Amino acid sequence: MDQNEVFPVDNEDDDVVVTLNLDDGSEVTCEILTIFDLEDQDYIVLLPLDKNGEPNADGEVYIYRYFEDETGAPSLDNIESDEEYAAVSAKFDEIYGEDLADE
């Protein structure tokens, strides 16, 4: 994937959701906002949904490393360093900052 390549997800498609199993044993359903590349690593941005399937009221998003295994199955991994998280957050803000401010 090219470093500037972004894969926005069609928000009109109700099937673009994932369920995350959190460390505390709870589950949260999220809408996939985008998948983008930064320095040869893919990242995915997820918007948690409330019990009615609507975006959460505070606009919180989850950002993870994203990769596919040899069979093409998607996997997520935590971002471990503050520096990496800051760089990824800045890239996400660059991509979606104006769009999110308008909502």
XYZ file of N, CA and C in Angstrom:
309
model
N 0.842 -1.160 0.000
C 0.000 0.000 0.000
C 0.895 1.233 0.000
N 0.611 2.210 -0.833
C 1.346 3.453 -0.899
C 1.167 4.237 0.395
N 2.196 4.964 0.825
C 2.145 5.675 2.108
C 0.994 6.671 2.160
N 0.592 7.244 1.050
C -0.491 8.217 1.033
C -1.831 7.593 0.683
N -1.853 6.316 0.514
C -3.076 5.642 0.124
C -3.987 5.475 1.334
N -5.251 5.832 1.147
C -6.249 5.739 2.204
C -7.422 4.958 1.646
N -8.004 4.117 2.466
C -9.134 3.318 2.046
C -10.361 3.714 2.848
N -11.023 4.828 2.452
C -12.227 5.196 3.184
C -13.284 4.116 2.995
N -14.093 3.955 3.997
C -15.130 2.937 3.959
C -16.460 3.626 3.746
N -17.281 3.081 2.879
C -18.587 3.654 2.580
C -19.472 3.593 3.814
N -19.756 4.741 4.417
C -20.557 4.785 5.648
C -22.011 4.433 5.418
N -22.444 4.365 4.180
C -23.820 3.987 3.888
C -24.023 2.476 3.993
N -22.954 1.723 4.036
C -23.000 0.261 4.088
C -23.071 -0.192 5.542
N -24.247 -0.676 5.969
C -24.440 -1.086 7.357
C -23.678 -2.350 7.714
N -23.094 -3.042 6.748
C -22.393 -4.289 7.016
C -20.937 -4.080 7.403
N -20.463 -2.838 7.451
C -19.060 -2.568 7.712
C -18.863 -2.319 9.209
N -19.115 -3.361 9.998
C -18.931 -3.285 11.442
C -18.137 -4.493 11.904
N -17.452 -4.314 13.025
C -16.706 -5.399 13.651
C -17.042 -5.397 15.130
N -16.894 -6.541 15.763
C -17.069 -6.637 17.198
C -15.724 -6.907 17.829
N -15.331 -6.032 18.748
C -14.067 -6.183 19.450
C -14.306 -6.835 20.800
N -13.454 -7.768 21.166
C -13.459 -8.351 22.504
C -12.380 -7.636 23.301
N -12.794 -6.855 24.290
C -11.856 -6.061 25.073
C -11.218 -6.891 26.176
N -10.122 -6.369 26.732
C -9.375 -7.074 27.774
C -10.217 -7.382 29.008
N -11.218 -6.548 29.284
C -12.058 -6.769 30.467
C -13.181 -7.774 30.219
N -13.195 -8.386 29.028
C -14.194 -9.393 28.701
C -15.438 -8.838 28.035
N -15.554 -7.524 27.951
C -16.717 -6.926 27.301
C -16.516 -6.894 25.791
N -17.602 -6.672 25.096
C -17.573 -6.565 23.638
C -18.088 -5.198 23.240
N -17.552 -4.658 22.178
C -18.035 -3.392 21.639
C -18.107 -3.525 20.121
N -19.228 -3.082 19.560
C -19.410 -3.096 18.122
C -18.938 -1.760 17.579
N -18.146 -1.814 16.497
C -17.549 -0.608 15.922
C -17.778 -0.561 14.422
N -17.911 0.644 13.924
C -17.951 0.887 12.492
C -16.513 1.134 12.029
N -16.131 0.575 10.901
C -14.803 0.820 10.341
C -14.843 2.162 9.618
N -14.031 3.123 10.091
C -13.966 4.423 9.422
C -13.015 4.400 8.245
N -11.812 3.858 8.458
C -10.823 3.836 7.390
C -9.692 2.886 7.751
N -8.946 2.538 6.743
C -7.680 1.816 6.887
C -6.669 2.630 6.097
N -5.543 2.964 6.724
C -4.532 3.746 6.031
C -3.141 3.233 6.373
N -2.174 3.662 5.558
C -0.790 3.225 5.690
C 0.057 4.388 6.203
N 0.964 4.069 7.106
C 1.941 5.044 7.580
C 3.247 4.301 7.806
N 4.277 4.695 7.079
C 5.601 4.082 7.204
C 5.563 2.555 7.101
N 4.930 2.069 6.055
C 4.852 0.638 5.736
C 4.078 -0.196 6.755
N 3.229 0.435 7.557
C 2.366 -0.281 8.493
C 0.937 0.200 8.243
N -0.002 -0.734 8.148
C -1.408 -0.383 7.997
C -2.035 -0.164 9.366
N -2.981 0.772 9.423
C -3.723 1.074 10.645
C -5.203 1.114 10.316
N -6.024 0.756 11.285
C -7.463 0.791 11.116
C -8.052 1.688 12.203
N -9.054 2.472 11.816
C -9.723 3.367 12.750
C -11.164 2.891 12.893
N -11.544 2.631 14.144
C -12.866 2.099 14.448
C -13.652 3.090 15.299
N -14.916 3.276 14.978
C -15.807 4.154 15.722
C -16.766 3.293 16.537
N -16.632 3.292 17.871
C -17.540 2.487 18.698
C -18.988 2.956 18.532
N -19.890 2.007 18.473
C -21.311 2.298 18.333
C -22.020 2.078 19.660
N -23.104 2.826 19.878
C -23.867 2.627 21.105
C -24.813 1.438 20.942
N -25.638 1.193 21.937
C -26.540 0.031 21.915
C -27.554 0.089 20.790
N -27.803 1.298 20.243
C -28.745 1.468 19.140
C -28.057 1.431 17.777
N -26.751 1.167 17.784
C -26.007 1.118 16.535
C -25.621 2.477 16.000
N -25.717 3.509 16.830
C -25.355 4.870 16.445
C -23.937 5.177 16.949
N -23.233 6.102 16.279
C -21.897 6.481 16.761
C -21.953 6.972 18.201
N -20.916 6.679 18.967
C -20.882 7.100 20.367
C -20.941 8.616 20.461
N -21.532 9.110 21.532
C -21.800 10.540 21.694
C -20.541 11.383 21.834
N -19.467 10.815 22.372
C -18.261 11.619 22.602
C -17.279 11.599 21.435
N -17.587 10.888 20.362
C -16.732 10.867 19.178
C -15.453 10.073 19.327
N -15.366 9.236 20.365
C -14.183 8.421 20.605
C -13.959 7.445 19.454
N -12.694 7.244 19.086
C -12.337 6.237 18.086
C -11.240 5.347 18.654
N -11.134 4.145 18.107
C -10.066 3.214 18.452
C -9.165 3.084 17.234
N -7.863 3.132 17.463
C -6.902 2.981 16.372
C -5.990 1.800 16.700
N -5.854 0.892 15.737
C -5.029 -0.305 15.906
C -4.130 -0.494 14.704
N -3.048 -1.232 14.905
C -2.293 -1.765 13.771
C -3.203 -2.781 13.098
N -3.144 -2.837 11.775
C -3.999 -3.739 11.015
C -3.125 -4.548 10.075
N -3.395 -5.836 10.014
C -2.691 -6.686 9.049
C -3.570 -7.880 8.714
N -3.226 -8.530 7.645
C -3.919 -9.755 7.229
C -2.909 -10.879 7.237
N -3.340 -12.044 7.746
C -2.428 -13.182 7.778
C -2.326 -13.812 6.396
N -1.592 -14.891 6.302
C -1.346 -15.529 4.995
C -2.609 -16.027 4.317
N -3.695 -16.219 5.076
C -4.970 -16.647 4.479
C -5.868 -15.467 4.152
N -5.421 -14.240 4.486
C -6.223 -13.051 4.223
C -7.145 -12.661 5.367
N -7.059 -13.384 6.490
C -7.904 -13.059 7.642
C -7.369 -11.797 8.317
N -8.251 -10.811 8.573
C -7.797 -9.571 9.204
C -7.455 -9.776 10.678
N -6.446 -9.033 11.146
C -6.034 -9.079 12.546
C -5.693 -7.673 13.008
N -5.852 -7.433 14.303
C -5.527 -6.147 14.913
C -4.450 -6.363 15.960
N -3.641 -5.331 16.156
C -2.619 -5.368 17.182
C -2.567 -3.985 17.819
N -2.291 -3.942 19.113
C -2.197 -2.670 19.813
C -0.985 -1.874 19.352
N -1.114 -0.564 19.405
C 0.012 0.337 19.180
C 0.719 0.449 20.515
N 1.993 0.092 20.552
C 2.724 -0.030 21.813
C 3.403 1.248 22.299
N 3.882 2.085 21.401
C 4.657 3.242 21.850
C 3.860 4.539 21.705
N 4.159 5.485 22.586
C 3.522 6.804 22.532
C 3.887 7.533 21.248
N 5.117 7.354 20.782
C 5.575 8.015 19.567
C 4.799 7.514 18.349
N 4.632 6.197 18.271
C 3.876 5.625 17.153
C 2.434 6.101 17.207
N 1.832 6.085 18.395
C 0.441 6.518 18.528
C 0.286 7.990 18.127
N 1.230 8.832 18.526
C 1.172 10.253 18.169
C 1.242 10.440 16.655
N 2.119 9.698 15.995
C 2.259 9.804 14.541
C 0.995 9.320 13.831
N 0.437 8.216 14.300
C -0.773 7.661 13.687
C -1.956 8.594 13.928
N -2.078 9.140 15.124
C -3.167 10.074 15.434
C -3.075 11.321 14.565
N -1.860 11.828 14.372
C -1.666 12.998 13.528
C -2.088 12.705 12.087
N -1.732 11.532 11.584
C -2.118 11.152 10.221
C -3.637 11.035 10.107
N -4.279 10.427 11.109
C -5.740 10.317 11.099
C -6.371 11.706 11.128
N -5.863 12.601 11.963
C -6.383 13.970 12.019
C -6.212 14.676 10.683
N -5.080 14.421 10.025
C -4.828 15.008 8.710
C -5.864 14.512 7.700
N -6.199 13.241 7.766
C -7.152 12.640 6.826
C -8.578 13.073 7.129
N -8.981 13.014 8.398
C -10.378 13.195 8.784
C -10.659 14.436 9.612
N -9.650 15.220 9.974
C -9.840 16.351 10.873
C -10.969 17.279 10.484
N -11.008 17.727 9.249
C -12.045 18.647 8.812
C -13.401 17.965 8.752
N -13.443 16.727 8.295
C -14.706 16.000 8.226
C -15.317 15.816 9.611
N -14.502 15.465 10.603
C -15.004 15.248 11.951
C -15.435 16.550 12.594
N -14.769 17.654 12.304
C -15.133 18.943 12.863
C -16.482 19.414 12.335
N -16.822 19.009 11.111
C -18.098 19.411 10.499
C -19.283 18.662 11.063
N -19.062 17.517 11.694
C -20.165 16.685 12.162
C -20.684 17.134 13.506
